[in-house]
Amino acid sequence: MRRYPNSCKRYSRTGSMLVLIAVLMPILMMVVGFSVDLANMQRVRTELRAATDLSSKAAAHALSLAIVDDPDQGTIEAIDAANAVAQANKVGGVPLQFETGDFVFGRSTQQGNGTWHFVPGVGSSSPNAVQLTGRRTAGSPSGPVILNFGGLYGHPLFEPVISATSSFRAVDICLVLDRSSSMKLSVDDTAGLMGSSDPRVC
């Protein structure tokens, strides 16, 4: 039986995985960091929407109470009410703040298809709606949201903007109590009017 010399050599592979780990580690860190920041961005956006919606509703409610007496005073009270609600609702760990330019007063009218259309500006009519813009941007009083790992992928700041519009309907409710004699008789009653001594008088 003829034998052939073994020409295979054993090469040392110690440490070869370190190179692969060193190459993949930055990519892995970027993916993990983006996942954490993405969840944080969704949370901040949800908080901003909730705070802006609540603030706009508070502004519309305050406006509805004061608009009858003094429209100018009504807008001031609406801004104060919205700011008070915003201070109680944190967005990204910071109380939401508004500027005067974030408020737009106007009128909302119902369209034929049931939707509501907002027209900014009061004009000759009293406003019945408030359009409010909530911002966490570099130019806003609350400032932008700083991401934890944004520096890894070149976007260290998150600047969401949410707009909400709230309106109200002015409805007068009148309760009339008619205690006259004619209202105390049934429809088919043929008796005359009741006097004060009639037992049917309550």
mmCIF file of C-alpha atoms in Angstrom:
data_model
loop_
_atom_site.group_PDB
_atom_site.id
_atom_site.type_symbol
_atom_site.label_atom_id
_atom_site.label_comp_id
_atom_site.label_asym_id
_atom_site.label_seq_id
_atom_site.Cartn_x
_atom_site.Cartn_y
_atom_site.Cartn_z
ATOM 1 C CA MET A 1 0.000 0.000 0.000
ATOM 2 C CA ARG A 2 1.478 3.269 -1.077
ATOM 3 C CA ARG A 3 1.412 6.128 1.356
ATOM 4 C CA TYR A 4 1.483 9.820 0.483
ATOM 5 C CA PRO A 5 2.978 12.356 2.793
ATOM 6 C CA ASN A 6 0.469 14.617 4.525
ATOM 7 C CA SER A 7 0.863 18.031 2.900
ATOM 8 C CA CYS A 8 -1.910 19.766 4.915
ATOM 9 C CA LYS A 9 -0.728 22.310 7.431
ATOM 10 C CA ARG A 10 -2.586 23.427 10.500
ATOM 11 C CA TYR A 11 -2.905 27.185 10.722
ATOM 12 C CA SER A 12 -3.609 28.985 13.992
ATOM 13 C CA ARG A 13 -6.977 30.872 13.881
ATOM 14 C CA THR A 14 -6.770 32.349 17.352
ATOM 15 C CA GLY A 15 -8.221 35.891 17.457
ATOM 16 C CA SER A 16 -9.809 35.812 14.027
ATOM 17 C CA MET A 17 -13.270 36.585 15.501
ATOM 18 C CA LEU A 18 -11.959 39.729 17.123
ATOM 19 C CA VAL A 19 -11.600 41.331 13.716
ATOM 20 C CA LEU A 20 -15.198 40.493 12.818
ATOM 21 C CA ILE A 21 -16.462 41.738 16.185
ATOM 22 C CA ALA A 22 -14.488 44.960 15.823
ATOM 23 C CA VAL A 23 -16.064 45.565 12.413
ATOM 24 C CA LEU A 24 -19.639 44.708 13.433
ATOM 25 C CA MET A 25 -19.653 46.377 16.869
ATOM 26 C CA PRO A 26 -20.113 49.969 15.595
ATOM 27 C CA ILE A 27 -22.931 48.838 13.315
ATOM 28 C CA LEU A 28 -24.578 46.957 16.176
ATOM 29 C CA MET A 29 -24.290 49.983 18.457
ATOM 30 C CA MET A 30 -25.895 52.204 15.818
ATOM 31 C CA VAL A 31 -28.815 49.786 15.365
ATOM 32 C CA VAL A 32 -29.375 49.445 19.115
ATOM 33 C CA GLY A 33 -29.066 53.194 19.658
ATOM 34 C CA PHE A 34 -31.502 53.977 16.840
ATOM 35 C CA SER A 35 -34.018 51.485 18.277
ATOM 36 C CA VAL A 36 -33.860 53.158 21.690
ATOM 37 C CA ASP A 37 -34.169 56.641 20.194
ATOM 38 C CA LEU A 38 -37.009 55.564 17.910
ATOM 39 C CA ALA A 39 -39.040 54.390 20.913
ATOM 40 C CA ASN A 40 -38.259 57.661 22.680
ATOM 41 C CA MET A 41 -39.339 59.686 19.637
ATOM 42 C CA GLN A 42 -42.666 57.859 19.468
ATOM 43 C CA ARG A 43 -43.242 58.496 23.176
ATOM 44 C CA VAL A 44 -42.430 62.193 22.847
ATOM 45 C CA ARG A 45 -44.698 62.544 19.819
ATOM 46 C CA THR A 46 -47.581 60.906 21.699
ATOM 47 C CA GLU A 47 -47.048 63.140 24.729
ATOM 48 C CA LEU A 48 -46.887 66.231 22.517
ATOM 49 C CA ARG A 49 -50.127 65.335 20.761
ATOM 50 C CA ALA A 50 -51.942 64.685 24.046
ATOM 51 C CA ALA A 51 -50.682 67.913 25.642
ATOM 52 C CA THR A 52 -51.526 69.999 22.570
ATOM 53 C CA ASP A 53 -55.020 68.501 22.279
ATOM 54 C CA LEU A 54 -55.777 69.099 25.962
ATOM 55 C CA SER A 55 -54.441 72.640 25.825
ATOM 56 C CA SER A 56 -56.490 73.530 22.754
ATOM 57 C CA LYS A 57 -59.651 72.159 24.389
ATOM 58 C CA ALA A 58 -58.957 74.180 27.522
ATOM 59 C CA ALA A 59 -58.467 77.289 25.388
ATOM 60 C CA ALA A 60 -61.732 76.723 23.511
ATOM 61 C CA HIS A 61 -63.609 76.185 26.789
ATOM 62 C CA ALA A 62 -62.235 79.390 28.302
ATOM 63 C CA LEU A 63 -63.018 81.239 25.089
ATOM 64 C CA SER A 64 -66.622 80.025 25.125
ATOM 65 C CA LEU A 65 -67.147 81.347 28.662
ATOM 66 C CA ALA A 66 -65.715 84.821 28.052
ATOM 67 C CA ILE A 67 -66.406 85.521 24.393
ATOM 68 C CA VAL A 68 -69.950 86.798 24.998
ATOM 69 C CA ASP A 69 -68.870 89.645 27.253
ATOM 70 C CA ASP A 70 -65.511 90.631 25.753
ATOM 71 C CA PRO A 71 -63.931 88.913 22.731
ATOM 72 C CA ASP A 72 -60.525 90.460 23.397
ATOM 73 C CA GLN A 73 -60.536 89.334 27.000
ATOM 74 C CA GLY A 74 -61.749 85.924 25.857
ATOM 75 C CA THR A 75 -58.642 85.314 23.764
ATOM 76 C CA ILE A 76 -56.412 86.323 26.682
ATOM 77 C CA GLU A 77 -58.175 83.934 29.037
ATOM 78 C CA ALA A 78 -57.972 81.187 26.400
ATOM 79 C CA ILE A 79 -54.198 81.597 26.169
ATOM 80 C CA ASP A 80 -53.874 81.542 29.965
ATOM 81 C CA ALA A 81 -55.990 78.379 30.230
ATOM 82 C CA ALA A 82 -53.967 76.596 27.547
ATOM 83 C CA ASN A 83 -50.668 77.518 29.209
ATOM 84 C CA ALA A 84 -51.917 76.268 32.576
ATOM 85 C CA VAL A 85 -52.846 72.873 31.109
ATOM 86 C CA ALA A 86 -49.577 72.674 29.168
ATOM 87 C CA GLN A 87 -47.542 73.254 32.322
ATOM 88 C CA ALA A 88 -49.212 70.211 33.897
ATOM 89 C CA ASN A 89 -48.341 67.957 30.944
ATOM 90 C CA LYS A 90 -44.687 67.103 30.350
ATOM 91 C CA VAL A 91 -43.357 66.304 26.901
ATOM 92 C CA GLY A 92 -40.086 64.437 26.992
ATOM 93 C CA GLY A 93 -39.704 65.205 30.683
ATOM 94 C CA VAL A 94 -40.142 68.978 30.167
ATOM 95 C CA PRO A 95 -43.395 70.975 30.667
ATOM 96 C CA LEU A 96 -44.796 72.100 27.327
ATOM 97 C CA GLN A 97 -44.706 75.860 26.740
ATOM 98 C CA PHE A 98 -46.462 77.976 24.117
ATOM 99 C CA GLU A 99 -45.775 81.343 22.569
ATOM 100 C CA THR A 100 -48.453 83.833 21.540
ATOM 101 C CA GLY A 101 -47.756 83.022 17.898
ATOM 102 C CA ASP A 102 -48.721 79.389 18.512
ATOM 103 C CA PHE A 103 -52.368 80.451 18.957
ATOM 104 C CA VAL A 104 -54.604 81.151 15.975
ATOM 105 C CA PHE A 105 -58.220 82.167 16.638
ATOM 106 C CA GLY A 106 -60.910 81.862 14.017
ATOM 107 C CA ARG A 107 -64.196 80.225 13.163
ATOM 108 C CA SER A 108 -65.074 76.592 12.508
ATOM 109 C CA THR A 109 -68.085 75.826 10.367
ATOM 110 C CA GLN A 110 -69.647 72.455 9.656
ATOM 111 C CA GLN A 111 -69.592 71.404 6.023
ATOM 112 C CA GLY A 112 -72.247 69.482 4.129
ATOM 113 C CA ASN A 113 -70.380 66.189 4.545
ATOM 114 C CA GLY A 114 -70.257 66.576 8.329
ATOM 115 C CA THR A 115 -66.632 67.690 8.592
ATOM 116 C CA TRP A 116 -65.562 70.971 10.184
ATOM 117 C CA HIS A 117 -63.554 73.636 8.363
ATOM 118 C CA PHE A 118 -61.400 76.099 10.285
ATOM 119 C CA VAL A 119 -60.931 79.624 8.918
ATOM 120 C CA PRO A 120 -58.263 81.657 10.747
ATOM 121 C CA GLY A 121 -58.940 85.245 11.679
ATOM 122 C CA VAL A 122 -61.835 86.727 13.572
ATOM 123 C CA GLY A 123 -63.017 89.412 11.181
ATOM 124 C CA SER A 124 -66.369 90.852 12.084
ATOM 125 C CA SER A 125 -67.554 87.684 13.833
ATOM 126 C CA SER A 126 -66.621 86.344 17.216
ATOM 127 C CA PRO A 127 -64.188 83.406 17.172
ATOM 128 C CA ASN A 128 -65.486 79.969 18.068
ATOM 129 C CA ALA A 129 -62.311 77.947 17.529
ATOM 130 C CA VAL A 130 -58.659 77.861 18.541
ATOM 131 C CA GLN A 131 -55.884 76.330 16.462
ATOM 132 C CA LEU A 132 -52.862 75.574 18.621
ATOM 133 C CA THR A 133 -49.397 74.433 17.559
ATOM 134 C CA GLY A 134 -47.300 72.443 20.024
ATOM 135 C CA ARG A 135 -43.563 72.486 19.338
ATOM 136 C CA ARG A 136 -40.423 70.923 20.741
ATOM 137 C CA THR A 137 -38.064 72.602 18.288
ATOM 138 C CA ALA A 138 -34.887 74.629 18.612
ATOM 139 C CA GLY A 139 -36.871 77.856 18.348
ATOM 140 C CA SER A 140 -39.587 76.899 20.829
ATOM 141 C CA PRO A 141 -39.636 77.816 24.547
ATOM 142 C CA SER A 142 -39.366 74.131 25.539
ATOM 143 C CA GLY A 143 -36.440 73.502 23.186
ATOM 144 C CA PRO A 144 -35.710 70.379 21.111
ATOM 145 C CA VAL A 145 -35.579 66.811 22.375
ATOM 146 C CA ILE A 146 -32.006 65.558 22.786
ATOM 147 C CA LEU A 147 -31.639 61.955 21.664
ATOM 148 C CA ASN A 148 -29.457 59.593 23.678
ATOM 149 C CA PHE A 149 -27.667 58.012 20.740
ATOM 150 C CA GLY A 150 -28.347 60.571 18.016
ATOM 151 C CA GLY A 151 -24.681 61.433 17.731
ATOM 152 C CA LEU A 152 -23.934 57.940 16.440
ATOM 153 C CA TYR A 153 -25.946 58.467 13.260
ATOM 154 C CA GLY A 154 -25.690 62.226 12.857
ATOM 155 C CA HIS A 155 -29.087 63.342 14.230
ATOM 156 C CA PRO A 156 -28.700 64.377 17.872
ATOM 157 C CA LEU A 157 -31.976 66.355 18.038
ATOM 158 C CA PHE A 158 -35.640 65.469 17.558
ATOM 159 C CA GLU A 159 -37.974 68.384 16.761
ATOM 160 C CA PRO A 160 -41.639 67.307 16.555
ATOM 161 C CA VAL A 161 -44.490 69.720 15.735
ATOM 162 C CA ILE A 162 -48.165 68.941 16.354
ATOM 163 C CA SER A 163 -51.228 71.079 15.548
ATOM 164 C CA ALA A 164 -54.684 70.757 17.139
ATOM 165 C CA THR A 165 -57.927 72.678 16.588
ATOM 166 C CA SER A 166 -60.798 72.850 19.081
ATOM 167 C CA SER A 167 -64.106 74.642 18.625
ATOM 168 C CA PHE A 168 -67.334 75.151 20.528
ATOM 169 C CA ARG A 169 -70.984 75.706 19.763
ATOM 170 C CA ALA A 170 -72.889 78.476 21.507
ATOM 171 C CA VAL A 171 -76.233 76.949 22.497
ATOM 172 C CA ASP A 172 -78.873 78.737 24.574
ATOM 173 C CA ILE A 173 -81.057 76.446 26.680
ATOM 174 C CA CYS A 174 -84.290 77.910 28.035
ATOM 175 C CA LEU A 175 -86.488 76.105 30.551
ATOM 176 C CA VAL A 176 -90.076 77.366 30.647
ATOM 177 C CA LEU A 177 -92.457 76.357 33.437
ATOM 178 C CA ASP A 178 -96.099 77.123 32.670
ATOM 179 C CA ARG A 179 -98.183 76.803 35.846
ATOM 180 C CA SER A 180 -101.369 78.340 34.430
ATOM 181 C CA SER A 181 -104.666 76.540 34.806
ATOM 182 C CA SER A 182 -104.847 75.491 31.175
ATOM 183 C CA MET A 183 -101.636 73.541 31.529
ATOM 184 C CA LYS A 184 -102.952 71.599 34.518
ATOM 185 C CA LEU A 185 -105.809 69.954 32.627
ATOM 186 C CA SER A 186 -105.463 66.909 30.415
ATOM 187 C CA VAL A 187 -105.921 67.271 26.682
ATOM 188 C CA ASP A 188 -109.450 65.806 26.630
ATOM 189 C CA ASP A 189 -110.666 67.544 29.787
ATOM 190 C CA THR A 190 -113.722 69.780 29.159
ATOM 191 C CA ALA A 191 -113.840 71.343 32.602
ATOM 192 C CA GLY A 192 -113.484 75.062 33.019
ATOM 193 C CA LEU A 193 -110.528 76.854 34.385
ATOM 194 C CA MET A 194 -109.423 75.860 37.841
ATOM 195 C CA GLY A 195 -109.631 78.280 40.714
ATOM 196 C CA SER A 196 -107.444 78.375 43.770
ATOM 197 C CA SER A 197 -109.945 76.220 45.705
ATOM 198 C CA ASP A 198 -109.957 73.457 43.091
ATOM 199 C CA PRO A 199 -108.389 70.280 44.557
ATOM 200 C CA ARG A 200 -106.525 69.742 41.324
ATOM 201 C CA VAL A 201 -104.499 72.877 41.954
ATOM 202 C CA CYS A 202 -101.071 71.917 43.224
#
